[in-house]
Amino acid sequence: MKAKLNQIREEAFKLLEDENCNVEEIRIKYLGKKGELTSVLRMMGQLSPEERPIMGQLANEVRAEIEAKIAEMAEANKAKELEKALVSEKIDVTAYGKEQKIGKLHPLTQVQRKMEDIFIGMGFSIAEGPEVEYDYYNFQALNIPENHPARDTQDTFYITDNILLRSQTSPVQARVMEKTQPPIRIISPGRVYRSDEVDGSHSPLFHQLEGLVVDKGITMGNLRGMLETFAKTMFGEKTKIRFRPHHFPFTEPSAEVDVSCFVCGGKGCRLCKGEGWIEILGAGMVHPNVLRTCGIDPEIYSGFAFGMGIERITMCQYGIDDMRLLYENNIKFLKQF
Ligand code: PHE
């Protein structure tokens, strides 16, 4: 029996030497209810009364030793697992993060939204119209009959004889007036087209923002005041505006409107080409013919309209000297805005 107990101890220890042994399995095999040590102890009854306490003590020693070794191994395993977890779950706080690329709005869109905000703040709402337009709305309804010389400056792309890509946002005026009786107070931003060669200040596709106000008693003074508010909000409190006489077929009288140069304040610099003024838009009082054509009585109502290029305003705002930069989608360029 003594030999058997020693053998059990040896075997158990040998198994426990193995770093990867299954400690719980070994415990059951030797110390469990049906384990080897237990079955030896069951045989105690067969021993003589003198032998019994000696074997009992030895059995207890073996049990205690195996238990101690098991505890030691279990501890070591736990430490090993922790070590493993620490390595596999380690976070390198010095590692470079993944760059989150956040997109932003194109400078033209940014400026368009800013302009829209200013006009919405003055009570305008936004009206939209088709880019593929009838000759009628783009020209005829705006007092530009067939073969009128004003068509030359707005040559565009024709889809049929009657359908074209709109050369200006003004046809939206005609469409709105046809459907709505005054008071009217709208802006219509959008793409327009002209058959121009691409260069630093021309593109066959560009953007305009049109404005139209029609009501009783609207005067050129209202136009001036409203444009002044726009210019000050857009370009700065000190900005002044000036009107120069001009001709548009759909407004009478008509004017080209300049703002005082917001870089030099009017002294003359590179941006304003020494002028002190920068031309930003065309405007005027809606021609009675246009009101009449669109179903509004010019004896009762009057109105003003204005239109400006969003590219031009954007280039002025950001000091961009070549319009092509706005269409090339060069991320390095666009990132600056
Ligand atoms: N549509 C004109 C243009 O493209 C601008 C304009 C709009 C002028 C409204 C007067 C009134 O040149």
Short mmCIF file of C-alpha atoms and ligand atoms in Angstrom, two decimals:
data_model
loop_
_atom_site.label_atom_id
_atom_site.label_comp_id
_atom_site.label_asym_id
_atom_site.label_seq_id
_atom_site.Cartn_x
_atom_site.Cartn_y
_atom_site.Cartn_z
CA MET A 1 0.00 0.00 0.00
CA LYS A 2 2.84 2.32 0.77
CA ALA A 3 4.29 1.60 -2.64
CA LYS A 4 0.95 2.32 -4.24
CA LEU A 5 0.68 5.70 -2.44
CA ASN A 6 4.19 6.69 -3.51
CA GLN A 7 3.42 5.65 -7.05
CA ILE A 8 0.30 7.81 -7.06
CA ARG A 9 2.30 10.79 -5.84
CA GLU A 10 5.00 10.27 -8.43
CA GLU A 11 2.55 9.85 -11.27
CA ALA A 12 0.50 12.86 -10.28
CA PHE A 13 3.60 15.04 -9.94
CA LYS A 14 4.88 13.90 -13.28
CA LEU A 15 1.63 14.83 -14.98
CA LEU A 16 1.61 18.16 -13.20
CA GLU A 17 5.15 18.95 -14.41
CA ASP A 18 3.75 19.43 -17.90
CA GLU A 19 3.09 23.12 -18.38
CA ASN A 20 0.09 22.48 -20.56
CA CYS A 21 -1.53 19.82 -18.40
CA ASN A 22 -5.20 20.01 -17.57
CA VAL A 23 -5.09 20.62 -13.81
CA GLU A 24 -8.76 19.93 -13.19
CA GLU A 25 -8.60 16.57 -14.98
CA ILE A 26 -5.64 15.53 -12.85
CA ARG A 27 -7.42 16.57 -9.67
CA ILE A 28 -10.40 14.39 -10.54
CA LYS A 29 -8.19 11.49 -11.57
CA TYR A 30 -6.31 11.37 -8.27
CA LEU A 31 -8.31 13.22 -5.62
CA GLY A 32 -11.87 12.93 -6.91
CA LYS A 33 -14.54 10.73 -5.34
CA LYS A 34 -13.68 7.90 -7.69
CA GLY A 35 -10.05 8.94 -7.87
CA GLU A 36 -7.05 6.74 -7.32
CA LEU A 37 -6.14 8.06 -3.89
CA THR A 38 -9.70 7.63 -2.71
CA SER A 39 -9.80 4.03 -3.84
CA VAL A 40 -6.57 3.32 -1.95
CA LEU A 41 -8.05 4.86 1.17
CA ARG A 42 -11.06 2.57 0.80
CA MET A 43 -8.73 -0.34 1.30
CA MET A 44 -7.61 0.98 4.72
CA GLY A 45 -10.07 -1.39 6.40
CA GLN A 46 -8.00 -4.33 5.33
CA LEU A 47 -4.94 -3.09 7.19
CA SER A 48 -3.91 -4.08 10.71
CA PRO A 49 -4.68 -1.58 13.51
CA GLU A 50 -0.94 -0.79 13.82
CA GLU A 51 -0.49 -0.09 10.15
CA ARG A 52 -3.67 1.97 9.79
CA PRO A 53 -2.49 5.28 11.36
CA ILE A 54 0.85 5.13 9.54
CA MET A 55 -0.77 4.58 6.16
CA GLY A 56 -3.43 7.14 7.04
CA GLN A 57 -0.79 9.75 7.69
CA LEU A 58 1.09 8.90 4.53
CA ALA A 59 -2.13 9.09 2.50
CA ASN A 60 -2.90 12.50 3.99
CA GLU A 61 0.61 13.71 3.17
CA VAL A 62 0.31 12.53 -0.42
CA ARG A 63 -3.08 14.22 -0.72
CA ALA A 64 -1.74 17.45 0.77
CA GLU A 65 1.29 17.42 -1.52
CA ILE A 66 -0.80 16.78 -4.62
CA GLU A 67 -3.28 19.47 -3.58
CA ALA A 68 -0.47 21.94 -3.00
CA LYS A 69 1.06 21.17 -6.38
CA ILE A 70 -2.32 21.50 -8.08
CA ALA A 71 -2.88 24.87 -6.42
CA GLU A 72 0.56 26.00 -7.53
CA MET A 73 -0.09 24.92 -11.11
CA ALA A 74 -3.51 26.54 -11.17
CA GLU A 75 -1.93 29.78 -9.98
CA ALA A 76 0.78 29.53 -12.62
CA ASN A 77 -1.82 28.89 -15.33
CA LYS A 78 -3.81 31.92 -14.28
CA ALA A 79 -0.71 34.08 -14.44
CA LYS A 80 0.12 32.67 -17.85
CA GLU A 81 -3.35 33.41 -19.14
CA LEU A 82 -3.21 36.94 -17.84
CA GLU A 83 0.16 37.38 -19.53
CA LYS A 84 -1.31 36.10 -22.80
CA ALA A 85 -4.30 38.41 -22.51
CA LEU A 86 -2.06 41.38 -21.80
CA VAL A 87 -0.04 40.70 -24.92
CA SER A 88 -2.95 39.96 -27.25
CA GLU A 89 -5.15 42.76 -26.00
CA LYS A 90 -2.42 45.34 -25.80
CA ILE A 91 -3.25 48.77 -27.25
CA ASP A 92 -0.39 50.74 -28.66
CA VAL A 93 -1.36 54.23 -27.67
CA THR A 94 1.52 55.65 -29.72
CA ALA A 95 0.36 54.04 -32.99
CA TYR A 96 -0.88 56.36 -35.72
CA GLY A 97 -4.67 56.52 -35.89
CA LYS A 98 -6.66 56.00 -39.04
CA GLU A 99 -7.26 59.40 -40.60
CA GLN A 100 -10.95 60.22 -40.87
CA LYS A 101 -11.39 62.14 -44.08
CA ILE A 102 -14.26 64.55 -43.67
CA GLY A 103 -15.58 66.06 -46.85
CA LYS A 104 -16.73 69.62 -47.17
CA LEU A 105 -18.72 71.75 -49.50
CA HIS A 106 -17.24 73.07 -52.72
CA PRO A 107 -16.39 76.81 -52.45
CA LEU A 108 -19.07 77.59 -55.03
CA THR A 109 -21.68 75.80 -52.92
CA GLN A 110 -20.45 77.51 -49.76
CA VAL A 111 -20.80 80.94 -51.37
CA GLN A 112 -24.17 80.08 -52.92
CA ARG A 113 -25.49 78.99 -49.50
CA LYS A 114 -24.17 82.14 -47.89
CA MET A 115 -25.90 84.26 -50.53
CA GLU A 116 -29.13 82.30 -50.11
CA ASP A 117 -28.97 82.81 -46.34
CA ILE A 118 -28.64 86.56 -46.76
CA PHE A 119 -31.65 86.78 -49.06
CA ILE A 120 -33.74 84.39 -47.01
CA GLY A 121 -32.97 86.72 -44.09
CA MET A 122 -34.54 89.54 -46.13
CA GLY A 123 -37.72 87.56 -46.72
CA PHE A 124 -36.94 85.96 -50.09
CA SER A 125 -37.79 82.37 -50.85
CA ILE A 126 -35.99 80.10 -53.28
CA ALA A 127 -37.54 79.25 -56.64
CA GLU A 128 -36.08 76.78 -59.08
CA GLY A 129 -36.54 76.24 -62.78
CA PRO A 130 -35.37 73.83 -65.47
CA GLU A 131 -31.88 74.02 -66.96
CA VAL A 132 -33.24 72.66 -70.23
CA GLU A 133 -35.53 75.55 -71.08
CA TYR A 134 -37.87 76.77 -73.78
CA ASP A 135 -36.65 79.58 -76.00
CA TYR A 136 -39.86 81.29 -74.92
CA TYR A 137 -38.90 81.61 -71.23
CA ASN A 138 -35.19 82.17 -71.78
CA PHE A 139 -35.74 84.92 -74.36
CA GLN A 140 -39.20 85.79 -75.68
CA ALA A 141 -41.01 86.23 -72.36
CA LEU A 142 -38.08 88.40 -71.26
CA ASN A 143 -38.61 90.89 -74.07
CA ILE A 144 -35.98 89.34 -76.34
CA PRO A 145 -37.83 88.39 -79.55
CA GLU A 146 -36.34 86.20 -82.23
CA ASN A 147 -33.41 87.84 -84.02
CA HIS A 148 -32.98 90.42 -81.26
CA PRO A 149 -29.29 91.40 -81.06
CA ALA A 150 -29.27 90.75 -77.28
CA ARG A 151 -29.29 87.05 -78.12
CA ASP A 152 -25.74 87.34 -79.45
CA THR A 153 -24.22 87.92 -76.03
CA GLN A 154 -26.08 84.92 -74.65
CA ASP A 155 -25.48 82.34 -77.34
CA THR A 156 -26.14 78.94 -75.85
CA PHE A 157 -26.58 75.26 -76.72
CA TYR A 158 -29.71 74.33 -78.62
CA ILE A 159 -31.48 71.03 -78.26
CA THR A 160 -34.10 71.91 -80.85
CA ASP A 161 -35.03 75.27 -82.37
CA ASN A 162 -37.30 75.90 -79.39
CA ILE A 163 -35.44 74.15 -76.58
CA LEU A 164 -32.07 75.19 -75.25
CA LEU A 165 -29.84 75.12 -72.18
CA ARG A 166 -30.82 78.28 -70.31
CA SER A 167 -28.27 81.06 -70.71
CA GLN A 168 -29.38 82.88 -67.56
CA THR A 169 -31.54 82.28 -64.47
CA SER A 170 -33.96 85.02 -65.60
CA PRO A 171 -36.44 82.56 -67.18
CA VAL A 172 -37.33 81.55 -63.61
CA GLN A 173 -38.68 85.11 -63.16
CA ALA A 174 -41.06 84.61 -66.06
CA ARG A 175 -42.14 81.16 -64.83
CA VAL A 176 -42.86 82.44 -61.31
CA MET A 177 -44.75 85.54 -62.49
CA GLU A 178 -46.86 83.43 -64.83
CA LYS A 179 -48.03 81.31 -61.89
CA THR A 180 -48.09 83.80 -59.03
CA GLN A 181 -49.72 87.16 -58.53
CA PRO A 182 -47.74 89.71 -56.46
CA PRO A 183 -46.39 90.11 -53.86
CA ILE A 184 -43.45 88.11 -55.23
CA ARG A 185 -40.08 87.95 -53.54
CA ILE A 186 -37.87 85.13 -54.86
CA ILE A 187 -34.29 84.24 -55.62
CA SER A 188 -33.36 81.49 -58.03
CA PRO A 189 -29.84 80.16 -57.91
CA GLY A 190 -28.67 77.61 -60.44
CA ARG A 191 -26.59 76.47 -63.40
CA VAL A 192 -26.59 78.35 -66.68
CA TYR A 193 -24.90 77.70 -70.01
CA ARG A 194 -23.33 79.71 -72.78
CA SER A 195 -21.32 78.66 -75.79
CA ASP A 196 -18.17 80.36 -74.51
CA GLU A 197 -14.61 79.09 -74.85
CA VAL A 198 -13.03 78.06 -71.57
CA ASP A 199 -10.53 80.58 -70.24
CA GLY A 200 -9.64 82.20 -66.92
CA SER A 201 -12.95 84.04 -66.71
CA HIS A 202 -15.30 82.06 -69.00
CA SER A 203 -16.86 78.64 -68.89
CA PRO A 204 -19.68 77.08 -70.93
CA LEU A 205 -21.29 76.16 -67.62
CA PHE A 206 -21.48 78.54 -64.68
CA HIS A 207 -23.85 79.61 -61.91
CA GLN A 208 -26.08 82.59 -61.38
CA LEU A 209 -28.33 83.83 -58.64
CA GLU A 210 -31.35 85.77 -59.78
CA GLY A 211 -33.64 87.87 -57.64
CA LEU A 212 -37.13 89.22 -58.29
CA VAL A 213 -39.44 91.42 -56.26
CA VAL A 214 -42.85 92.48 -57.59
CA ASP A 215 -45.43 94.38 -55.57
CA LYS A 216 -47.33 97.66 -55.49
CA GLY A 217 -45.07 100.70 -55.32
CA ILE A 218 -41.70 98.98 -55.74
CA THR A 219 -39.03 101.49 -56.79
CA MET A 220 -35.38 101.62 -57.73
CA GLY A 221 -34.79 102.90 -54.17
CA ASN A 222 -35.95 99.53 -52.82
CA LEU A 223 -33.55 97.79 -55.20
CA ARG A 224 -30.69 99.94 -54.09
CA GLY A 225 -31.37 99.51 -50.39
CA MET A 226 -31.74 95.77 -50.70
CA LEU A 227 -28.53 95.40 -52.73
CA GLU A 228 -26.65 97.57 -50.26
CA THR A 229 -27.72 95.32 -47.40
CA PHE A 230 -26.66 92.30 -49.43
CA ALA A 231 -23.25 93.81 -50.27
CA LYS A 232 -22.52 94.83 -46.67
CA THR A 233 -23.46 91.41 -45.33
CA MET A 234 -21.53 89.59 -48.03
CA PHE A 235 -18.39 91.71 -48.26
CA GLY A 236 -18.25 93.70 -45.03
CA GLU A 237 -19.93 96.62 -43.26
CA LYS A 238 -17.82 99.27 -45.02
CA THR A 239 -18.80 98.16 -48.53
CA LYS A 240 -20.39 100.77 -50.77
CA ILE A 241 -22.30 100.14 -53.99
CA ARG A 242 -22.69 102.19 -57.15
CA PHE A 243 -25.03 101.93 -60.12
CA ARG A 244 -23.85 102.47 -63.69
CA PRO A 245 -26.43 102.83 -66.46
CA HIS A 246 -26.67 99.75 -68.64
CA HIS A 247 -29.08 97.93 -70.91
CA PHE A 248 -30.93 94.68 -70.40
CA PRO A 249 -33.97 93.96 -72.57
CA PHE A 250 -36.04 92.77 -69.60
CA THR A 251 -35.41 95.71 -67.26
CA GLU A 252 -35.94 99.43 -67.71
CA PRO A 253 -34.09 101.33 -66.43
CA SER A 254 -31.16 98.92 -66.10
CA ALA A 255 -27.89 99.18 -64.27
CA GLU A 256 -24.68 97.39 -63.68
CA VAL A 257 -23.83 97.40 -60.00
CA ASP A 258 -20.33 97.61 -58.53
CA VAL A 259 -19.17 97.17 -54.96
CA SER A 260 -16.27 99.09 -53.49
CA CYS A 261 -13.21 96.84 -53.47
CA PHE A 262 -13.17 94.98 -50.17
CA VAL A 263 -9.43 94.39 -50.36
CA CYS A 264 -8.21 97.99 -50.80
CA GLY A 265 -11.39 99.77 -49.69
CA GLY A 266 -11.52 101.73 -52.96
CA LYS A 267 -7.93 102.97 -53.29
CA GLY A 268 -7.14 100.60 -56.14
CA CYS A 269 -5.31 97.26 -55.98
CA ARG A 270 -4.67 94.10 -57.96
CA LEU A 271 -8.09 92.58 -57.27
CA CYS A 272 -10.01 95.62 -58.55
CA LYS A 273 -7.36 96.28 -61.22
CA GLY A 274 -6.75 99.74 -59.82
CA GLU A 275 -10.41 100.73 -60.19
CA GLY A 276 -11.45 100.70 -56.55
CA TRP A 277 -14.72 99.08 -57.71
CA ILE A 278 -15.69 95.55 -58.67
CA GLU A 279 -18.64 94.80 -60.93
CA ILE A 280 -20.80 92.11 -59.40
CA LEU A 281 -24.25 92.17 -60.95
CA GLY A 282 -26.86 93.40 -63.37
CA ALA A 283 -30.18 94.79 -62.19
CA GLY A 284 -33.10 97.02 -63.05
CA MET A 285 -36.83 97.62 -62.87
CA VAL A 286 -38.79 94.82 -64.53
CA HIS A 287 -39.81 95.97 -68.02
CA PRO A 288 -43.60 96.55 -68.33
CA ASN A 289 -43.59 94.26 -71.38
CA VAL A 290 -42.28 91.43 -69.23
CA LEU A 291 -44.86 91.99 -66.51
CA ARG A 292 -47.64 92.11 -69.10
CA THR A 293 -46.45 88.98 -70.94
CA CYS A 294 -46.43 87.12 -67.65
CA GLY A 295 -49.95 88.19 -66.69
CA ILE A 296 -49.17 90.97 -64.23
CA ASP A 297 -50.69 94.44 -64.76
CA PRO A 298 -47.86 97.02 -64.99
CA GLU A 299 -50.35 99.79 -64.20
CA ILE A 300 -50.83 98.29 -60.73
CA TYR A 301 -47.57 96.58 -59.99
CA SER A 302 -43.87 97.27 -60.42
CA GLY A 303 -40.83 95.24 -59.59
CA PHE A 304 -37.08 94.95 -59.70
CA ALA A 305 -34.80 92.11 -60.73
CA PHE A 306 -31.11 91.43 -60.40
CA GLY A 307 -28.77 88.66 -61.41
CA MET A 308 -25.21 87.82 -60.52
CA GLY A 309 -22.59 85.19 -61.24
CA ILE A 310 -21.78 82.98 -58.27
CA GLU A 311 -18.32 82.19 -59.70
CA ARG A 312 -17.45 85.86 -59.81
CA ILE A 313 -18.50 86.43 -56.20
CA THR A 314 -16.62 83.30 -55.10
CA MET A 315 -13.46 84.37 -56.92
CA CYS A 316 -13.66 87.83 -55.33
CA GLN A 317 -14.29 86.44 -51.87
CA TYR A 318 -11.38 84.03 -51.93
CA GLY A 319 -9.00 85.91 -54.24
CA ILE A 320 -9.12 83.18 -56.91
CA ASP A 321 -7.73 84.53 -60.18
CA ASP A 322 -8.62 81.72 -62.57
CA MET A 323 -12.16 80.38 -62.92
CA ARG A 324 -10.94 77.00 -64.20
CA LEU A 325 -9.66 76.18 -60.72
CA LEU A 326 -13.27 75.94 -59.58
CA TYR A 327 -14.04 73.08 -61.97
CA GLU A 328 -10.89 71.00 -61.98
CA ASN A 329 -11.72 69.11 -58.78
CA ASN A 330 -8.14 69.38 -57.58
CA ILE A 331 -8.44 68.35 -53.94
CA LYS A 332 -5.30 70.28 -52.96
CA PHE A 333 -6.89 73.46 -54.26
CA LEU A 334 -10.37 72.81 -52.86
CA LYS A 335 -9.04 71.89 -49.41
CA GLN A 336 -8.12 75.52 -48.79
CA PHE A 337 -11.72 76.68 -48.51
N1 PHE B 1 -29.75 87.79 -66.64
C1 PHE B 1 -28.80 88.85 -66.76
C2 PHE B 1 -27.50 88.30 -67.32
O1 PHE B 1 -27.30 87.12 -67.28
C3 PHE B 1 -28.56 89.51 -65.41
C4 PHE B 1 -29.76 90.28 -64.94
C5 PHE B 1 -30.73 89.65 -64.21
C6 PHE B 1 -29.90 91.64 -65.22
C7 PHE B 1 -31.85 90.36 -63.76
C8 PHE B 1 -30.97 92.33 -64.78
C9 PHE B 1 -31.96 91.71 -64.06
O2 PHE B 1 -26.68 89.03 -67.80
#
